[in-house]
Short mmCIF file of C-alpha atoms in Angstrom, two decimals:
data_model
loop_
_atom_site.label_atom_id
_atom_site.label_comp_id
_atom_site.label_asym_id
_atom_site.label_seq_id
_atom_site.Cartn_x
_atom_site.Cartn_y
_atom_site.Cartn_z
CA UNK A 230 27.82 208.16 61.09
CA UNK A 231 26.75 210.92 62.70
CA UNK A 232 29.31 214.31 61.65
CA UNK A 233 30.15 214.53 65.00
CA UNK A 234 32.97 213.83 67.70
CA UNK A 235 34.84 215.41 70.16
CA UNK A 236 38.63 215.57 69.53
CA UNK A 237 40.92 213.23 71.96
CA UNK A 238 42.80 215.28 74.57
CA UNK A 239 45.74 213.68 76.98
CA UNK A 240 44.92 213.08 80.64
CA UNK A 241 46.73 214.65 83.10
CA UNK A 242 45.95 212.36 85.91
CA UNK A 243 47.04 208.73 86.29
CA UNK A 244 45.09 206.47 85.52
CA UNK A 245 44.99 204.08 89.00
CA UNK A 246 44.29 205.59 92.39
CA UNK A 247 43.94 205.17 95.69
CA UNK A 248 41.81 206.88 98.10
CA UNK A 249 43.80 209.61 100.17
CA UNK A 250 43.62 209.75 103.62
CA UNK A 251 42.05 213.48 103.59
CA UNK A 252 39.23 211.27 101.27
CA UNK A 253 38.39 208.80 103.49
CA UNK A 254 38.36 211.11 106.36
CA UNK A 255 35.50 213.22 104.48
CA UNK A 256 33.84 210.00 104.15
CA UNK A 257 33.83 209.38 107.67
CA UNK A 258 32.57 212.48 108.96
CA UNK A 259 29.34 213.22 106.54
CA UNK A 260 26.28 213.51 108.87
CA UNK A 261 23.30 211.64 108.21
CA UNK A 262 20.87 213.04 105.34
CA UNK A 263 17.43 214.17 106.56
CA UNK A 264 14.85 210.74 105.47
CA UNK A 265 12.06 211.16 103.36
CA UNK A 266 9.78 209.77 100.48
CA UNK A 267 11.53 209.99 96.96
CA UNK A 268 9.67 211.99 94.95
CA UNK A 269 10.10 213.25 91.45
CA UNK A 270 11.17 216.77 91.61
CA UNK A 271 8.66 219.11 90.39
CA UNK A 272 10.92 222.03 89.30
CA UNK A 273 14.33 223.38 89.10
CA UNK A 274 17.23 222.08 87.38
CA UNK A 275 16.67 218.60 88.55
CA UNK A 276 13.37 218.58 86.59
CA UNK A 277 14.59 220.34 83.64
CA UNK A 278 17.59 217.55 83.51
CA UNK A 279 14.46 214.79 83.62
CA UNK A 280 12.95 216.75 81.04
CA UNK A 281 15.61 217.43 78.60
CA UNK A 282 16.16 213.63 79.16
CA UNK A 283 12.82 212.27 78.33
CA UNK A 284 13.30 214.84 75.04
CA UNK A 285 16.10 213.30 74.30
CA UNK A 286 15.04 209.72 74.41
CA UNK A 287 11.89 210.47 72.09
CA UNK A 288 14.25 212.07 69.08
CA UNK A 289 16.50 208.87 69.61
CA UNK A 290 13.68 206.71 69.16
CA UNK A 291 12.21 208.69 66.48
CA UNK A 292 15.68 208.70 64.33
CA UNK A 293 15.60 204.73 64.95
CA UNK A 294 12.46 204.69 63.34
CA UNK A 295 13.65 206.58 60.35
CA UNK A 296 16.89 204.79 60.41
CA UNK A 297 14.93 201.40 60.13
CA UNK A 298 12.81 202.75 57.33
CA UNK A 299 15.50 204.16 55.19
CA UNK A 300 17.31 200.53 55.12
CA UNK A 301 20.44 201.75 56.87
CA UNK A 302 23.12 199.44 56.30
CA UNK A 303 25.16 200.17 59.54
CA UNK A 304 25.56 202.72 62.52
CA UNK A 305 29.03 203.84 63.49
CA UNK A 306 29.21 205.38 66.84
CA UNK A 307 31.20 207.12 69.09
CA UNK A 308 32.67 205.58 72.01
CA UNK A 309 33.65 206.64 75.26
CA UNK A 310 37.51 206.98 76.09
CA UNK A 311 41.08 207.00 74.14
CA UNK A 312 44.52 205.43 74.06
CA UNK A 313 43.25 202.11 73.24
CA UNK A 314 40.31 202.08 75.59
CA UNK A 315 36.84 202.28 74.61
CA UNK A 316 33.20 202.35 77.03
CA UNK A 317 30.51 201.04 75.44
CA UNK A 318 26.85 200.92 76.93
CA UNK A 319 25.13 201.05 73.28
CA UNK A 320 22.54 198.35 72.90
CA UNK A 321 18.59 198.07 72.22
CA UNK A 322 15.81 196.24 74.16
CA UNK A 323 15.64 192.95 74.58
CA UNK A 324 12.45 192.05 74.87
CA UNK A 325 10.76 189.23 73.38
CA UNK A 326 8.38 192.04 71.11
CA UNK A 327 10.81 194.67 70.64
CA UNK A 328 11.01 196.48 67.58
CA UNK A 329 13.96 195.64 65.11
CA UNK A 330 16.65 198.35 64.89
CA UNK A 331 19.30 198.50 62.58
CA UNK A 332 22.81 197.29 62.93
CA UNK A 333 24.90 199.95 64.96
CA UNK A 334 28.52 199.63 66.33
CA UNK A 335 30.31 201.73 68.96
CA UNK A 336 33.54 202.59 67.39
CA UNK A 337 37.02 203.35 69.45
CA UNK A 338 37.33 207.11 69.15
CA UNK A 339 40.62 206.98 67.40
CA UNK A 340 38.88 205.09 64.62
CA UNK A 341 35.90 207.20 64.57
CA UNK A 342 37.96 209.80 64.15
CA UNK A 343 40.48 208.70 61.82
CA UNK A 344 37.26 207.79 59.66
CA UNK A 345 35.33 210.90 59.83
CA UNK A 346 38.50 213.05 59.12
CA UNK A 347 38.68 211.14 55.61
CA UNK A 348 34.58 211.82 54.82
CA UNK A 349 35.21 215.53 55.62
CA UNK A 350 38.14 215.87 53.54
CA UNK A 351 35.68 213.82 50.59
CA UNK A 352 37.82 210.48 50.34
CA UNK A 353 35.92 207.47 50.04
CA UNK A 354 35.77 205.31 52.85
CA UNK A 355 34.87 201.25 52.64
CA UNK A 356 33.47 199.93 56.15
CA UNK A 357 33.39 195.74 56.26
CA UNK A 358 31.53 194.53 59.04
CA UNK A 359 30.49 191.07 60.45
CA UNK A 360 27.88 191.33 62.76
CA UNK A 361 26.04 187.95 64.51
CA UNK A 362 23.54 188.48 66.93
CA UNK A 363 21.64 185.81 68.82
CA UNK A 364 18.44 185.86 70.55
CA UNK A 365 17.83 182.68 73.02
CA UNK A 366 14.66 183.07 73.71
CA UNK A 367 13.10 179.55 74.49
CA UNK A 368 13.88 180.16 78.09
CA UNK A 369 14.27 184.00 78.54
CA UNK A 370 14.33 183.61 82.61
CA UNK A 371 17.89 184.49 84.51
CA UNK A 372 19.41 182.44 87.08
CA UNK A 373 20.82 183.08 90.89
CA UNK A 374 23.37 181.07 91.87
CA UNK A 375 22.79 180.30 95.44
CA UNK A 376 24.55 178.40 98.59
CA UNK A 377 24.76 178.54 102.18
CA UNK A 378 26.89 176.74 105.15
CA UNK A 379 23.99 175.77 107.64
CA UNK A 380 23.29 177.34 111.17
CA UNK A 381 24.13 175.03 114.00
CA UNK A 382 22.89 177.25 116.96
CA UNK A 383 19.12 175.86 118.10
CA UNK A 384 17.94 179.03 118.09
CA UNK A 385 19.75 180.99 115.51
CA UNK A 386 20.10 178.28 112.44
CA UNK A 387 17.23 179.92 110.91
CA UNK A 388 18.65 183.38 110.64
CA UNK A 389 20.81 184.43 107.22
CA UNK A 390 24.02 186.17 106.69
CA UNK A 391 23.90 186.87 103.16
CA UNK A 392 26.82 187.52 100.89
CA UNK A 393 27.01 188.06 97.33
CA UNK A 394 27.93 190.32 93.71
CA UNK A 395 26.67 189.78 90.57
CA UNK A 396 27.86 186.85 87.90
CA UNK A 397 27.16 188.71 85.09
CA UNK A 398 29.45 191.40 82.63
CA UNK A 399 29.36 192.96 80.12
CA UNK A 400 29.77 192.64 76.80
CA UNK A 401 33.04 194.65 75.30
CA UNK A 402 35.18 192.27 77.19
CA UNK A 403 35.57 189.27 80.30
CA UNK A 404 33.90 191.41 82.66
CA UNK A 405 36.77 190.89 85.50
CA UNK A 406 36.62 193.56 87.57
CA UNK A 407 32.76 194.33 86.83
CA UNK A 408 32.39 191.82 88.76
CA UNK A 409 34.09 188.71 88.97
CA UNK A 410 36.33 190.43 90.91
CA UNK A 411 33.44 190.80 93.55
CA UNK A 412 32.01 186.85 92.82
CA UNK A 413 35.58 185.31 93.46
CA UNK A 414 36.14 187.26 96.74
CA UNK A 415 32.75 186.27 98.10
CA UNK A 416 33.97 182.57 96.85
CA UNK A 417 37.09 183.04 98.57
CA UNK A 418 35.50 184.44 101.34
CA UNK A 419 33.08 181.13 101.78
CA UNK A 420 35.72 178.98 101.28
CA UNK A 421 37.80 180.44 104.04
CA UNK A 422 35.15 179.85 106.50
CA UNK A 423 35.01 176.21 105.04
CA UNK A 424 38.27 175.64 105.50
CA UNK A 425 39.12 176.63 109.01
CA UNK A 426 35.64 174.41 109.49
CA UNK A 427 33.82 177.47 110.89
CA UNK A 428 30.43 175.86 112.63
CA UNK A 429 28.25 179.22 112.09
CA UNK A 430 25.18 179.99 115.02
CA UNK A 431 23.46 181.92 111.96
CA UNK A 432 23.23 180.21 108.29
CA UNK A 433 25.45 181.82 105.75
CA UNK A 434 24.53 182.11 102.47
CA UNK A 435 26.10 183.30 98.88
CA UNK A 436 24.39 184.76 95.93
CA UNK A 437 25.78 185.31 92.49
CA UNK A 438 23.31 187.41 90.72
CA UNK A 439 21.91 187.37 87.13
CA UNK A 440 20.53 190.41 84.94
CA UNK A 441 22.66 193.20 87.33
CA UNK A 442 22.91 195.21 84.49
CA UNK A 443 19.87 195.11 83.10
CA UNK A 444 18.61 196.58 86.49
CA UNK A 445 19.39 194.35 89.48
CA UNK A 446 16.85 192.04 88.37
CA UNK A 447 18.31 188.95 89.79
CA UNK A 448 18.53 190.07 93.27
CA UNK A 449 15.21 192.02 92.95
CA UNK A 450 13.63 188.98 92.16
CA UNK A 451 14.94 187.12 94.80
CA UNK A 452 14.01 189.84 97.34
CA UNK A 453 10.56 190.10 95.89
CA UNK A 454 10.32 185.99 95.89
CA UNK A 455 11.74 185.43 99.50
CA UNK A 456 11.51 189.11 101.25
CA UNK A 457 8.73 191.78 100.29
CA UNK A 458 7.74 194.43 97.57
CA UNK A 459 9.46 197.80 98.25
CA UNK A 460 6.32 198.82 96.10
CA UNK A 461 3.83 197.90 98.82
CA UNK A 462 5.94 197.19 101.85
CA UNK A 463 3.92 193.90 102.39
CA UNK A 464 6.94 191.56 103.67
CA UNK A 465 7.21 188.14 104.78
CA UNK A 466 8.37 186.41 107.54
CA UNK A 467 11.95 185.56 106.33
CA UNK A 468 12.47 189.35 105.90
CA UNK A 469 12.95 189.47 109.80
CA UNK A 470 15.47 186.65 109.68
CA UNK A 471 18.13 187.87 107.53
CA UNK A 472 20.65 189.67 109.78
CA UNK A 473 22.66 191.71 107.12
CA UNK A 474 23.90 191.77 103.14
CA UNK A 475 26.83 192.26 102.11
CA UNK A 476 27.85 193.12 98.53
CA UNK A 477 30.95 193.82 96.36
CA UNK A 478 30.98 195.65 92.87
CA UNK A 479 32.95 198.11 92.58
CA UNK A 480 36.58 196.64 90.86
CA UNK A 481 39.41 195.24 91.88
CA UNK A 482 40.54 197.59 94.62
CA UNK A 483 41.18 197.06 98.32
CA UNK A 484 38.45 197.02 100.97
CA UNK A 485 38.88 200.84 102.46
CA UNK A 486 35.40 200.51 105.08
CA UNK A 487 32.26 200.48 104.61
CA UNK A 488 28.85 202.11 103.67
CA UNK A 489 26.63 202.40 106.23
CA UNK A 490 24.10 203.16 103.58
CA UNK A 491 22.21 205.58 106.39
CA UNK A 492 22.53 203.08 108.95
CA UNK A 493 23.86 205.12 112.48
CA UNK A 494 23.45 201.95 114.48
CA UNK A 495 25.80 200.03 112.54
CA UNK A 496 28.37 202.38 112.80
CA UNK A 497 30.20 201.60 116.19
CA UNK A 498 29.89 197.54 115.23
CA UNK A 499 31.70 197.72 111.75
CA UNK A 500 34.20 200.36 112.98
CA UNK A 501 35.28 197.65 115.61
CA UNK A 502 35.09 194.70 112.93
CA UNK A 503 37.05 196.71 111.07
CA UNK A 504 39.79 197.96 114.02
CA UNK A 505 41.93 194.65 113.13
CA UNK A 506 42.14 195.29 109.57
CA UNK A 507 43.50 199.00 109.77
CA UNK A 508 46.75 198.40 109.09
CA UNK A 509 45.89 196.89 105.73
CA UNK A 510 44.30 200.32 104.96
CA UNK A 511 40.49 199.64 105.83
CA UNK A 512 39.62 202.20 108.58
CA UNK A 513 36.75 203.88 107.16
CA UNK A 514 32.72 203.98 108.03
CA UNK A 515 30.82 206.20 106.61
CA UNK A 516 27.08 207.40 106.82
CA UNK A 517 26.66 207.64 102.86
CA UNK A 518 24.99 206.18 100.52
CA UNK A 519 26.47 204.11 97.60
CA UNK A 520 24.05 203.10 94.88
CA UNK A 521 23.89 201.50 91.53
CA UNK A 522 24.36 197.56 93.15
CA UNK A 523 22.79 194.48 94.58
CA UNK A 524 22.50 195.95 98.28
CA UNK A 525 19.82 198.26 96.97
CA UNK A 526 17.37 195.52 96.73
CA UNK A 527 17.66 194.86 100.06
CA UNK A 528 17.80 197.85 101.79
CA UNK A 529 14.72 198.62 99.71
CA UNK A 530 12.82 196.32 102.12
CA UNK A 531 14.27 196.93 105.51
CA UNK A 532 17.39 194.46 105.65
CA UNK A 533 20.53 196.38 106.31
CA UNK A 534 22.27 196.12 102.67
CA UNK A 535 25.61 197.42 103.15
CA UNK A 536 28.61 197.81 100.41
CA UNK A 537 32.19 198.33 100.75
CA UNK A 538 34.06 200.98 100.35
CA UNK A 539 37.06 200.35 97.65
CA UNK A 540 40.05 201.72 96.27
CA UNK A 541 38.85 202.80 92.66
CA UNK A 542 42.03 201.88 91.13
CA UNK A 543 41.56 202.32 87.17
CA UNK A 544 37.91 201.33 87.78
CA UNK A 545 36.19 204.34 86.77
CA UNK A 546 39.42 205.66 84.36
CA UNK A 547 39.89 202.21 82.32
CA UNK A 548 37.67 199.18 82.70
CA UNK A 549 34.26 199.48 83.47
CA UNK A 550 32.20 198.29 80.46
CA UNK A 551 34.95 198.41 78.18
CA UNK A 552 37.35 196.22 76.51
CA UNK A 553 40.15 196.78 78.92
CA UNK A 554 37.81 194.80 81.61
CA UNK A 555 40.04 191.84 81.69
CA UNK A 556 42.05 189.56 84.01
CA UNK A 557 45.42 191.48 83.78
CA UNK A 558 43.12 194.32 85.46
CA UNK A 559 42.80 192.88 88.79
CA UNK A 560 45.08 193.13 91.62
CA UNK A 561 45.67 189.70 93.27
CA UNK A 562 46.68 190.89 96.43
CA UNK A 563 43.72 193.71 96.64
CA UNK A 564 41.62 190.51 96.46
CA UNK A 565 43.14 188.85 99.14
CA UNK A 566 42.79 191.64 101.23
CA UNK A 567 38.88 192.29 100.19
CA UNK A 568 38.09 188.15 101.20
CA UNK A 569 39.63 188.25 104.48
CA UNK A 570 37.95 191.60 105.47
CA UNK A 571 34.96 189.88 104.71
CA UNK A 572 35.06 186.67 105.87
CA UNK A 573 35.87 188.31 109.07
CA UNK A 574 32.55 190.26 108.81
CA UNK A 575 30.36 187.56 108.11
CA UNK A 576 32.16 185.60 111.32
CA UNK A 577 31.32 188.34 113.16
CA UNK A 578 27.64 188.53 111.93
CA UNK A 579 26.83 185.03 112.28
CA UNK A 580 28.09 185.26 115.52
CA UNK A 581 26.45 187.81 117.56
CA UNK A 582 24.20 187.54 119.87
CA UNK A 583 21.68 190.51 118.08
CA UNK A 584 21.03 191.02 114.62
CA UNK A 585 22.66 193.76 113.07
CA UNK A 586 20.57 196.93 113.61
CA UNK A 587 18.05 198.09 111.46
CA UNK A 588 16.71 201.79 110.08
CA UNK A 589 13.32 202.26 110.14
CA UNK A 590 10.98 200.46 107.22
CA UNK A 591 10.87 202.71 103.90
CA UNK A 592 7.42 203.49 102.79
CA UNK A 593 6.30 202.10 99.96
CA UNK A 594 8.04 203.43 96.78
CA UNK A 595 5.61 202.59 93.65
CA UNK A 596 7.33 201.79 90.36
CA UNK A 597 8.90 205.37 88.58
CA UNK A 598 8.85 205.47 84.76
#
């Protein structure tokens, strides 16, 4: 253990939330940021962050190092959170040829606590620990769970509306809100348009994703396999034929809009798709950006990825990637509410006579350490 950790200290907020009115209106009035090529900064305090970063990642792995050589036993560490929650995002590579590292443990911060309190007061503390770790490597490849309801226009059955949110969780606990929460509404919201026997012009399709959190490599592969390379911009014919993503991933909360993810055009269409739906609370488009989810792998190629906008409820506060992340977490009717809204969408989509508008094509964006 490292002799280290900050003391707990009682929220004053609540815990679940909703997004205020005055919030949603600030969403919907941003003004489109000025386009242009990502570029590592070269100075100022964005650099210096990178920097201090990169510095900070070579004395981690150089402690590893020394922590493997001197035979350590076990590494306690301090988690994220209090009152019974804990966030944990500890973990080491797993690739096929990565080096061992020694056992470690993130450790609720009441524990941690309790134990180094004891250790700096010189009383002997006994740690018993049962770790099993399993490496399946004979097939080391993740899997997309796909399916579609077919076009039946003549001319439009070979465009896509896709849907989708990623299968898998993480590890502390079920992983309900991050993100079967998002897979069962995009279930529900296919087997809504099954069961009113919806005849689509435009093939709708679902994807469950593999490997989100190890970097949105399930629907980056896909997009690579089916669409483009955002690293070279060389696309392929089916990029022109998907009309529009649509993802989920952010918890249980309520559909409040959507993100236009930079996408003007889109604007006046979604705020009318959405006109229906405002007296269950989803009134809101907005210009912004949202990042850190499947759409990203689409937009990265020129087909409009869009996410919704959600109430964060105790998202943020309680169960993402920890051990609170489980079924008594979600809201059933927020769910509801979330699968209509986009079953509706993807009606709409599939329906209209255009595709839904696109920006212009990013330039190429070559692979950043």
């Amino acid at each position: 253990m490292m002799d280290q950790g900050a003391p707990l200290t009682s929220g004053t907020k609540a815990d679940f939330a909703r997004y205020a009115d005055s919030t949603l209106a600030q969403m919907a009035a941003a003004k489109p940021q000025a386009a242009g090529p990502r570029q590592r900064p070269a100075g100022g305090p964005m650099a210096d962050r990178m920097a201090q970063m990169m510095k900070m990642r070579e004395v981690r792995a150089a402690m590893n190092a020394m922590l493997v050589e001197e035979k350590v036993g076990l590494i306690l560490t301090y988690a994220r959170g209090g009152q019974g929650t804990f966030f944990t995002s500890n973990g080491a590579s797993y690739a096929l040829d990565a080096k061992p590292v020694s056992p470690e443990l993130e450790v609720a911060a009441e524990d941690f606590l309790h134990i180094l309190r004891l250790l700096r007061a010189g009383k002997p503390v006994e740690v018993e620990a049962d770790i099993k770790t399993s490496f399946y490597d004979q097939d080391p490849k993740g899997y997309n769970v796909i399916a579609e309801i077919p076009g039946t226009d003549k001319k439009l059955k070979d465009e896509v509306v896709m849907i989708g949110g990623h299968f898998d969780s993480w590890h502390a606990a079920t992983g309900a809100t991050d993100n079967a929460a998002g897979s069962a509404v995009m279930m529900e919201a296919m087997r809504i348009l099954k069961a009113i026997d919806f005849k689509p012009k435009r093939t709708i399709r679902i994807a469950l994703w593999s490997s989100e959190e190890q970097g949105l490599f399930g629907s980056r592969g896909y997009v690579a396999k089916h669409f483009g390379d955002p690293k070279t911009m060389v696309l392929t014919p089916d990029q022109k034929k998907i009309s529009a993503y649509y993802n989920l991933d952010n918890g249980t909360g309520k559909i409040r809009g959507v993100y236009l993810q930079g996408n003007a055009a889109a604007g006046p269409i979604f705020q009318n798709w959405l006109n229906p739906f405002n007296d269950l609370g989803a009134t809101t488009v907005t210009i912004n950006n949202t990042g850190g989810t499947d759409h990203q792998a689409f937009d990265a190629v020129g087909i409009p990825g869009f996410q919704f906008i959600q109430d964060p409820a105790d998202y943020n506060t309680r169960t993402h990637h920890s051990n609170m992340d489980t079924y008594d977490r979600l809201v059933e009717d927020d769910l509801k509410q979330a699968a209509t809204i986009i079953a509706s969408f993807v009606y709409n989509t599939s329906q209209r006579e255009a595709q839904i508008p696109r920006k212009e094509l990013p330039a190429p964006q070559p692979a950043r350490p």
